[in-house]
Amino acid sequence: MDVSAGVFRDGMSCLGAAVSLITSGGPEGRHGMTASAVCSITDSPPTLLVCVNQKNRSHDVFNGNGNLCVNVLAGRHVALAEAFAGRGDAGRFETGDWTTLETGAPVLADAVVAFDCRIMERRAIGTHSVFYARVVALLKPAQAAETVIWFDRRYHPLKAAPPEQGAAAPANQRG
Amino acid sequence: MDVSAGVFRDGMSCLGAAVSLITSGGPEGRHGMTASAVCSITDSPPTLLVCVNQKNRSHDVFNGNGNLCVNVLAGRHVALAEAFAGRGDAGRFETGDWTTLETGAPVLADAVVAFDCRIMERRAIGTHSVFYARVVALLKPAQAAETVIWFDRRYHPLKAAPPEQGAAAPANQRG
């Protein structure tokens, strides 16, 4: 039994994942893309991985610069996610408050969390590359945690506080 | 600037991810674990990856059997997720409707989607291994899509239909 690319993609649309901007800066210039294929590997040493299509322009920029920053997005960033996916009217880096930490990769100042990484290794698998990246700096603004999840081919904003199941009254209300 | 393991884990708690049961069956027996470190790599050929702590008993079972199934969970499966995380009173495989597809790895019949895989390669990174797994069969029950996301150290059930922003009336209601 073979699993076709279409059946696989349809199945993968049901694997929810956070939406991030993966950015890089250095000799190859500044570039970035929207991605959901990001995964924690280990905290010893702090390492994550990012999967990137080899045809994506960002792929060679990441490879050449040797760095990448994973900027995890919230619901308020959907327009930015669209811009970095090459959709919409806004150019990449035209909006958003950008800074840098250790590597020189662009860091979104109000990201849910940003992981500034040096690329340690690249492994090609079919059409894609897996980048193994060591986290060398981290930005986590102190504010109420929320994020945005890509699931069923849509954005789903998600707040840290769990939803009240069927409750109409606000939580923590005092009688 | 060093990023400590604790700071990294705290940052990673803000990277939302789907909750899956990763299962395996074969000569090493049947075993499974709850995981959120699952990532699509490419559809050509259909391949995903799973990161597993080398100290986890499942690690050697996956390695020995050469197969694994990624069973993506919905909100109704939280008790099952807890059982496969080694928490709660229920044993693994005691509840749930289990079947198999191609490899012999246990497949949860009412998973949101289940990817039955042969392990192609393992890469050790610090405390963990990254398993590269080829999807050889896929189960996707035809029912309303919902899932459960691990974010901010909590389960968040998520439905495919987008939430109505501040709307009290049902969508698609005709006037």
PDB file of C-alpha atoms in Angstrom, chain A:
ATOM      1  CA  MET A   1       0.000   0.000   0.000  1.00  0.00           C
ATOM      2  CA  ASP A   2       1.459   3.316  -1.067  1.00  0.00           C
ATOM      3  CA  VAL A   3       0.615   6.615   0.527  1.00  0.00           C
ATOM      4  CA  SER A   4       0.362   9.318  -2.120  1.00  0.00           C
ATOM      5  CA  ALA A   5       1.734  12.820  -1.573  1.00  0.00           C
ATOM      6  CA  GLY A   6      -1.823  14.170  -1.577  1.00  0.00           C
ATOM      7  CA  VAL A   7      -3.077  11.702   1.038  1.00  0.00           C
ATOM      8  CA  PHE A   8      -0.019  12.456   3.182  1.00  0.00           C
ATOM      9  CA  ARG A   9      -0.578  16.227   2.941  1.00  0.00           C
ATOM     10  CA  ASP A  10      -4.270  15.776   3.744  1.00  0.00           C
ATOM     11  CA  GLY A  11      -3.318  13.745   6.809  1.00  0.00           C
ATOM     12  CA  MET A  12      -0.674  16.271   7.853  1.00  0.00           C
ATOM     13  CA  SER A  13      -3.277  19.062   7.702  1.00  0.00           C
ATOM     14  CA  CYS A  14      -4.667  17.415  10.867  1.00  0.00           C
ATOM     15  CA  LEU A  15      -1.381  17.631  12.777  1.00  0.00           C
ATOM     16  CA  GLY A  16      -1.737  21.012  14.471  1.00  0.00           C
ATOM     17  CA  ALA A  17       1.420  23.068  14.857  1.00  0.00           C
ATOM     18  CA  ALA A  18       2.528  26.490  16.008  1.00  0.00           C
ATOM     19  CA  VAL A  19       3.184  29.127  13.337  1.00  0.00           C
ATOM     20  CA  SER A  20       6.643  30.732  13.366  1.00  0.00           C
ATOM     21  CA  LEU A  21       8.690  33.095  11.258  1.00  0.00           C
ATOM     22  CA  ILE A  22      12.084  31.571  10.581  1.00  0.00           C
ATOM     23  CA  THR A  23      14.538  34.380   9.894  1.00  0.00           C
ATOM     24  CA  SER A  24      18.234  34.689   9.153  1.00  0.00           C
ATOM     25  CA  GLY A  25      20.766  37.477   8.695  1.00  0.00           C
ATOM     26  CA  GLY A  26      24.412  37.642   7.626  1.00  0.00           C
ATOM     27  CA  PRO A  27      26.591  37.479   4.497  1.00  0.00           C
ATOM     28  CA  GLU A  28      23.722  36.022   2.437  1.00  0.00           C
ATOM     29  CA  GLY A  29      21.465  38.900   3.449  1.00  0.00           C
ATOM     30  CA  ARG A  30      18.328  39.005   5.533  1.00  0.00           C
ATOM     31  CA  HIS A  31      15.474  36.672   4.708  1.00  0.00           C
ATOM     32  CA  GLY A  32      12.662  34.772   6.335  1.00  0.00           C
ATOM     33  CA  MET A  33       9.730  32.445   5.812  1.00  0.00           C
ATOM     34  CA  THR A  34       6.620  31.270   7.630  1.00  0.00           C
ATOM     35  CA  ALA A  35       6.846  27.701   8.865  1.00  0.00           C
ATOM     36  CA  SER A  36       5.172  25.227  11.163  1.00  0.00           C
ATOM     37  CA  ALA A  37       7.725  22.387  10.868  1.00  0.00           C
ATOM     38  CA  VAL A  38       9.681  23.242  14.007  1.00  0.00           C
ATOM     39  CA  CYS A  39      10.420  20.787  16.773  1.00  0.00           C
ATOM     40  CA  SER A  40      12.285  20.765  20.101  1.00  0.00           C
ATOM     41  CA  ILE A  41      14.978  18.086  20.252  1.00  0.00           C
ATOM     42  CA  THR A  42      16.772  18.329  23.583  1.00  0.00           C
ATOM     43  CA  ASP A  43      17.554  20.793  26.373  1.00  0.00           C
ATOM     44  CA  SER A  44      21.082  19.321  26.772  1.00  0.00           C
ATOM     45  CA  PRO A  45      22.385  21.153  24.855  1.00  0.00           C
ATOM     46  CA  PRO A  46      19.367  23.351  23.928  1.00  0.00           C
ATOM     47  CA  THR A  47      18.644  22.275  20.350  1.00  0.00           C
ATOM     48  CA  LEU A  48      15.711  22.426  17.956  1.00  0.00           C
ATOM     49  CA  LEU A  49      15.127  21.512  14.345  1.00  0.00           C
ATOM     50  CA  VAL A  50      13.429  23.198  11.400  1.00  0.00           C
ATOM     51  CA  CYS A  51      12.407  21.515   8.127  1.00  0.00           C
ATOM     52  CA  VAL A  52      12.695  23.645   4.989  1.00  0.00           C
ATOM     53  CA  ASN A  53      11.963  22.950   1.336  1.00  0.00           C
ATOM     54  CA  GLN A  54      15.210  23.090  -0.619  1.00  0.00           C
ATOM     55  CA  LYS A  55      13.468  25.154  -3.297  1.00  0.00           C
ATOM     56  CA  ASN A  56      12.589  27.872  -0.827  1.00  0.00           C
ATOM     57  CA  ARG A  57      14.858  30.909  -1.169  1.00  0.00           C
ATOM     58  CA  SER A  58      15.233  30.951   2.630  1.00  0.00           C
ATOM     59  CA  HIS A  59      16.891  27.521   2.484  1.00  0.00           C
ATOM     60  CA  ASP A  60      20.121  28.792   0.930  1.00  0.00           C
ATOM     61  CA  VAL A  61      20.109  31.938   3.042  1.00  0.00           C
ATOM     62  CA  PHE A  62      19.884  29.856   6.244  1.00  0.00           C
ATOM     63  CA  ASN A  63      22.607  27.575   4.940  1.00  0.00           C
ATOM     64  CA  GLY A  64      24.922  30.411   3.929  1.00  0.00           C
ATOM     65  CA  ASN A  65      24.452  32.512   7.061  1.00  0.00           C
ATOM     66  CA  GLY A  66      24.687  29.544   9.404  1.00  0.00           C
ATOM     67  CA  ASN A  67      22.035  31.000  11.681  1.00  0.00           C
ATOM     68  CA  LEU A  68      18.274  31.107  12.051  1.00  0.00           C
ATOM     69  CA  CYS A  69      15.795  32.523  14.528  1.00  0.00           C
ATOM     70  CA  VAL A  70      12.483  30.814  15.282  1.00  0.00           C
ATOM     71  CA  ASN A  71       9.982  33.578  16.089  1.00  0.00           C
ATOM     72  CA  VAL A  72       6.809  31.970  17.457  1.00  0.00           C
ATOM     73  CA  LEU A  73       3.689  33.937  16.524  1.00  0.00           C
ATOM     74  CA  ALA A  74       0.422  34.900  18.203  1.00  0.00           C
ATOM     75  CA  GLY A  75      -2.994  35.580  16.650  1.00  0.00           C
ATOM     76  CA  ARG A  76      -2.099  39.280  16.288  1.00  0.00           C
ATOM     77  CA  HIS A  77       0.665  38.297  13.838  1.00  0.00           C
ATOM     78  CA  VAL A  78      -1.431  36.606  11.128  1.00  0.00           C
ATOM     79  CA  ALA A  79      -0.804  39.413   8.603  1.00  0.00           C
ATOM     80  CA  LEU A  80       2.927  39.038   9.259  1.00  0.00           C
ATOM     81  CA  ALA A  81       2.654  35.266   8.777  1.00  0.00           C
ATOM     82  CA  GLU A  82       0.947  35.875   5.417  1.00  0.00           C
ATOM     83  CA  ALA A  83       3.631  38.361   4.352  1.00  0.00           C
ATOM     84  CA  PHE A  84       6.391  35.868   5.165  1.00  0.00           C
ATOM     85  CA  ALA A  85       4.491  33.175   3.295  1.00  0.00           C
ATOM     86  CA  GLY A  86       4.702  35.394   0.206  1.00  0.00           C
ATOM     87  CA  ARG A  87       1.000  36.274   0.330  1.00  0.00           C
ATOM     88  CA  GLY A  88      -0.651  39.631   0.865  1.00  0.00           C
ATOM     89  CA  ASP A  89       0.568  43.084  -0.081  1.00  0.00           C
ATOM     90  CA  ALA A  90       3.091  43.776   2.680  1.00  0.00           C
ATOM     91  CA  GLY A  91       6.769  42.927   2.151  1.00  0.00           C
ATOM     92  CA  ARG A  92       8.726  40.876   4.659  1.00  0.00           C
ATOM     93  CA  PHE A  93      10.328  42.987   7.424  1.00  0.00           C
ATOM     94  CA  GLU A  94       8.250  46.036   6.342  1.00  0.00           C
ATOM     95  CA  THR A  95       6.086  45.697   9.429  1.00  0.00           C
ATOM     96  CA  GLY A  96       6.917  44.342  12.873  1.00  0.00           C
ATOM     97  CA  ASP A  97       9.478  45.556  15.416  1.00  0.00           C
ATOM     98  CA  TRP A  98      12.759  43.787  14.614  1.00  0.00           C
ATOM     99  CA  THR A  99      15.885  43.463  16.720  1.00  0.00           C
ATOM    100  CA  THR A 100      18.812  41.024  17.013  1.00  0.00           C
ATOM    101  CA  LEU A 101      20.320  38.980  19.828  1.00  0.00           C
ATOM    102  CA  GLU A 102      23.497  36.893  19.392  1.00  0.00           C
ATOM    103  CA  THR A 103      23.661  35.573  15.823  1.00  0.00           C
ATOM    104  CA  GLY A 104      22.432  38.574  13.848  1.00  0.00           C
ATOM    105  CA  ALA A 105      19.269  36.819  12.696  1.00  0.00           C
ATOM    106  CA  PRO A 106      16.249  39.154  12.850  1.00  0.00           C
ATOM    107  CA  VAL A 107      14.270  38.728  16.088  1.00  0.00           C
ATOM    108  CA  LEU A 108      10.640  39.817  16.317  1.00  0.00           C
ATOM    109  CA  ALA A 109      10.518  41.914  19.490  1.00  0.00           C
ATOM    110  CA  ASP A 110       6.961  40.910  20.414  1.00  0.00           C
ATOM    111  CA  ALA A 111       7.144  37.241  19.429  1.00  0.00           C
ATOM    112  CA  VAL A 112       5.556  34.781  21.856  1.00  0.00           C
ATOM    113  CA  VAL A 113       9.080  33.442  22.189  1.00  0.00           C
ATOM    114  CA  ALA A 114      12.096  33.747  19.888  1.00  0.00           C
ATOM    115  CA  PHE A 115      14.916  31.197  19.697  1.00  0.00           C
ATOM    116  CA  ASP A 116      18.126  32.615  18.213  1.00  0.00           C
ATOM    117  CA  CYS A 117      20.147  29.677  16.859  1.00  0.00           C
ATOM    118  CA  ARG A 118      23.380  28.660  15.215  1.00  0.00           C
ATOM    119  CA  ILE A 119      22.912  25.935  12.615  1.00  0.00           C
ATOM    120  CA  MET A 120      24.982  22.893  13.604  1.00  0.00           C
ATOM    121  CA  GLU A 121      24.084  20.438  10.846  1.00  0.00           C
ATOM    122  CA  ARG A 122      21.851  19.971   7.813  1.00  0.00           C
ATOM    123  CA  ARG A 123      20.348  16.656   6.675  1.00  0.00           C
ATOM    124  CA  ALA A 124      18.666  16.444   3.246  1.00  0.00           C
ATOM    125  CA  ILE A 125      15.600  14.169   3.089  1.00  0.00           C
ATOM    126  CA  GLY A 126      13.860  14.106  -0.289  1.00  0.00           C
ATOM    127  CA  THR A 127      12.745  17.621  -1.226  1.00  0.00           C
ATOM    128  CA  HIS A 128      13.526  19.101   2.190  1.00  0.00           C
ATOM    129  CA  SER A 129      16.391  19.758   4.590  1.00  0.00           C
ATOM    130  CA  VAL A 130      16.313  19.308   8.331  1.00  0.00           C
ATOM    131  CA  PHE A 131      18.376  21.997  10.059  1.00  0.00           C
ATOM    132  CA  TYR A 132      19.672  21.105  13.526  1.00  0.00           C
ATOM    133  CA  ALA A 133      20.072  24.373  15.392  1.00  0.00           C
ATOM    134  CA  ARG A 134      21.649  25.189  18.755  1.00  0.00           C
ATOM    135  CA  VAL A 135      19.768  27.848  20.734  1.00  0.00           C
ATOM    136  CA  VAL A 136      22.291  30.485  21.786  1.00  0.00           C
ATOM    137  CA  ALA A 137      19.893  33.206  22.914  1.00  0.00           C
ATOM    138  CA  LEU A 138      16.222  33.435  23.705  1.00  0.00           C
ATOM    139  CA  LEU A 139      13.704  36.255  23.951  1.00  0.00           C
ATOM    140  CA  LYS A 140      10.488  35.773  25.884  1.00  0.00           C
ATOM    141  CA  PRO A 141       8.597  38.982  26.532  1.00  0.00           C
ATOM    142  CA  ALA A 142       6.740  38.989  29.837  1.00  0.00           C
ATOM    143  CA  GLN A 143       3.140  39.129  28.725  1.00  0.00           C
ATOM    144  CA  ALA A 144       0.079  36.928  28.727  1.00  0.00           C
ATOM    145  CA  ALA A 145       0.906  33.871  26.652  1.00  0.00           C
ATOM    146  CA  GLU A 146      -1.059  33.294  23.505  1.00  0.00           C
ATOM    147  CA  THR A 147      -0.173  31.765  20.197  1.00  0.00           C
ATOM    148  CA  VAL A 148      -1.582  30.778  16.832  1.00  0.00           C
ATOM    149  CA  ILE A 149      -1.919  27.193  15.623  1.00  0.00           C
ATOM    150  CA  TRP A 150      -2.074  26.020  12.003  1.00  0.00           C
ATOM    151  CA  PHE A 151      -4.628  23.194  11.884  1.00  0.00           C
ATOM    152  CA  ASP A 152      -7.030  22.038   9.182  1.00  0.00           C
ATOM    153  CA  ARG A 153      -5.431  24.597   6.828  1.00  0.00           C
ATOM    154  CA  ARG A 154      -6.514  27.543   9.000  1.00  0.00           C
ATOM    155  CA  TYR A 155      -5.079  29.785  11.679  1.00  0.00           C
ATOM    156  CA  HIS A 156      -6.459  29.187  15.177  1.00  0.00           C
ATOM    157  CA  PRO A 157      -5.563  31.768  17.830  1.00  0.00           C
ATOM    158  CA  LEU A 158      -5.051  30.093  21.208  1.00  0.00           C
ATOM    159  CA  LYS A 159      -4.766  31.644  24.653  1.00  0.00           C
ATOM    160  CA  ALA A 160      -2.825  30.116  27.532  1.00  0.00           C
ATOM    161  CA  ALA A 161      -5.808  30.232  29.871  1.00  0.00           C
ATOM    162  CA  PRO A 162      -7.978  27.153  29.283  1.00  0.00           C
ATOM    163  CA  PRO A 163     -11.452  27.848  27.864  1.00  0.00           C
ATOM    164  CA  GLU A 164     -14.296  27.682  30.341  1.00  0.00           C
ATOM    165  CA  GLN A 165     -16.336  24.640  29.309  1.00  0.00           C
ATOM    166  CA  GLY A 166     -19.805  25.981  28.621  1.00  0.00           C
ATOM    167  CA  ALA A 167     -19.506  28.699  31.233  1.00  0.00           C
ATOM    168  CA  ALA A 168     -21.050  32.046  30.399  1.00  0.00           C
ATOM    169  CA  ALA A 169     -19.848  33.898  33.490  1.00  0.00           C
ATOM    170  CA  PRO A 170     -16.262  35.121  33.662  1.00  0.00           C
ATOM    171  CA  ALA A 171     -13.866  32.976  35.664  1.00  0.00           C
ATOM    172  CA  ASN A 172     -12.704  34.230  39.062  1.00  0.00           C
ATOM    173  CA  GLN A 173     -15.919  36.192  39.521  1.00  0.00           C
ATOM    174  CA  ARG A 174     -16.668  36.564  43.198  1.00  0.00           C
ATOM    175  CA  GLY A 175     -20.213  36.055  44.417  1.00  0.00           C
TER     176      GLY A 175
END
